[in-house]
Short mmCIF file of C-alpha atoms in Angstrom, two decimals:
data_model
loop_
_atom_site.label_atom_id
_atom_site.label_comp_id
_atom_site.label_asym_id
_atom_site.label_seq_id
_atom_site.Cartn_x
_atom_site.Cartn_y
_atom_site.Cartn_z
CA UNK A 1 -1.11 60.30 -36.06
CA UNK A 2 -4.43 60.69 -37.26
CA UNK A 3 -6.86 63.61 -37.52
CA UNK A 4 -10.24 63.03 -37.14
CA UNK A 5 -12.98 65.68 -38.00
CA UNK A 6 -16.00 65.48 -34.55
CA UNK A 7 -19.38 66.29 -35.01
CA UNK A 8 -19.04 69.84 -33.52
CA UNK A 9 -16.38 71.07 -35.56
CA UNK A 10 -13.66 70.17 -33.94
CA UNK A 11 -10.60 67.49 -34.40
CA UNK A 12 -8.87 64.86 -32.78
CA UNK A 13 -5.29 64.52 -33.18
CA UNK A 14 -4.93 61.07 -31.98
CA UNK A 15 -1.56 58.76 -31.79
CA UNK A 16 1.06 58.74 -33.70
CA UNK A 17 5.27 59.25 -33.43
CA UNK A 18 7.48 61.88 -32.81
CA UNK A 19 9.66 60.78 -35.47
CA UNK A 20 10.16 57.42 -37.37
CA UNK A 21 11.49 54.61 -35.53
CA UNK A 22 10.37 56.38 -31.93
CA UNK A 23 7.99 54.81 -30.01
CA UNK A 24 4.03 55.30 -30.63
CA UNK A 25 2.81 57.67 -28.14
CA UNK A 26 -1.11 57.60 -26.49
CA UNK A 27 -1.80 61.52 -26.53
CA UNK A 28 -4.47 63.28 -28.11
CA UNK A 29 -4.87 66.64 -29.01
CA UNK A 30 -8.56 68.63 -29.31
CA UNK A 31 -7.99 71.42 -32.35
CA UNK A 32 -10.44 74.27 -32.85
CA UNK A 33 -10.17 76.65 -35.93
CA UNK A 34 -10.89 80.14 -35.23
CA UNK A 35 -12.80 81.30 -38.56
CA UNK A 36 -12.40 84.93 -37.43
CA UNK A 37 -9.01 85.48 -37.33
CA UNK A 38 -7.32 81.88 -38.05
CA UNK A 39 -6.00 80.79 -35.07
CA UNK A 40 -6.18 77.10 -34.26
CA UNK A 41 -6.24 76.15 -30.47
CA UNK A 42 -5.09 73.38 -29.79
CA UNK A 43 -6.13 71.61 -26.30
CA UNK A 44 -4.17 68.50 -24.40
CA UNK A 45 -7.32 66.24 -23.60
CA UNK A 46 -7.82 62.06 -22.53
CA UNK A 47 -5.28 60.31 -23.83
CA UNK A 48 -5.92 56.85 -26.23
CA UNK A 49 -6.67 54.07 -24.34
CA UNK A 50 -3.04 52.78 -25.58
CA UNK A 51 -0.16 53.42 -27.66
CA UNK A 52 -0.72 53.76 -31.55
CA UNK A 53 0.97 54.27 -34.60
CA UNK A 54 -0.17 53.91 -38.68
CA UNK A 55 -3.20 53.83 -37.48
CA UNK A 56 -7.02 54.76 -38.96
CA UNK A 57 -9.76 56.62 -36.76
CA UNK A 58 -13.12 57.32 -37.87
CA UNK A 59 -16.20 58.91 -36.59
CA UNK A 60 -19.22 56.56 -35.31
CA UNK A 61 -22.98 58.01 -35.47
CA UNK A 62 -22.66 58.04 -31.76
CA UNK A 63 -20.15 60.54 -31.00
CA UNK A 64 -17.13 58.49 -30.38
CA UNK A 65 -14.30 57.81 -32.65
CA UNK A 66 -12.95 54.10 -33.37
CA UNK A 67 -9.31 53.69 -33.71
CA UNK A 68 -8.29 50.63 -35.58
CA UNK A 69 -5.08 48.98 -36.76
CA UNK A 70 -1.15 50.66 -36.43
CA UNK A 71 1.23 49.60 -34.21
CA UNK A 72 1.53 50.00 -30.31
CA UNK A 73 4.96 49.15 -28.36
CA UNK A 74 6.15 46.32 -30.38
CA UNK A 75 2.61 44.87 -31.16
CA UNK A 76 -0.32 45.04 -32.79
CA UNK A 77 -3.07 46.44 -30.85
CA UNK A 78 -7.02 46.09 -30.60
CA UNK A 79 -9.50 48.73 -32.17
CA UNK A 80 -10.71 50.75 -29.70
CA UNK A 81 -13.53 53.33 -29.11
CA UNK A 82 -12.84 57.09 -28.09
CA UNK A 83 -14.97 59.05 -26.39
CA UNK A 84 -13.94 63.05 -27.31
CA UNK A 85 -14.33 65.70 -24.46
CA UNK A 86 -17.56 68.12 -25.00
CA UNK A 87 -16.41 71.33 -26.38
CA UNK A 88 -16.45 72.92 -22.66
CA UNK A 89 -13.89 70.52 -21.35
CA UNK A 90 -10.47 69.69 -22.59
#
């Protein structure tokens, strides 16, 4: 998986396996970090616009996050752009 920092605090938990060998999976996961008390929530949001594993995200200056390399199911996939929920939707 990877875990991208967004511009309003929050991450993306993007991608990724279950264990190795399993299949690469298209979820993503919105955290927050309470500072308060320490409490993360963690939110179920848009899922990747395909499967990915091993793969690198980063932030653009736009908002979205590009995903890039990893595997998908049995292939090699094509970067693609993110666009992360605002922090009132999940």
């Amino acid at each position: 998986f990877s875990l991208t920092s967004l511009p309003d605090g929050r991450f993306l938990l993007a991608g990724g396996c279950f264990s190795l060998g399993a299949p690469p999976l298209r979820a993503a996961f919105v955290l927050q970090l309470d500072p308060l008390d320490g409490t993360v929530d963690v939110a179920a949001t848009d899922d990747l616009p395909s499967e990915r594993a091993g793969h690198a995200a980063a932030p653009l200056c736009d908002g979205t996050i590009l995903v890039a390399g990893g595997e998908g199911l049995g292939a090699a996939v094509d970067p693609a752009r993110y666009d992360p929920p605002s922090p009132g939707r999940r």
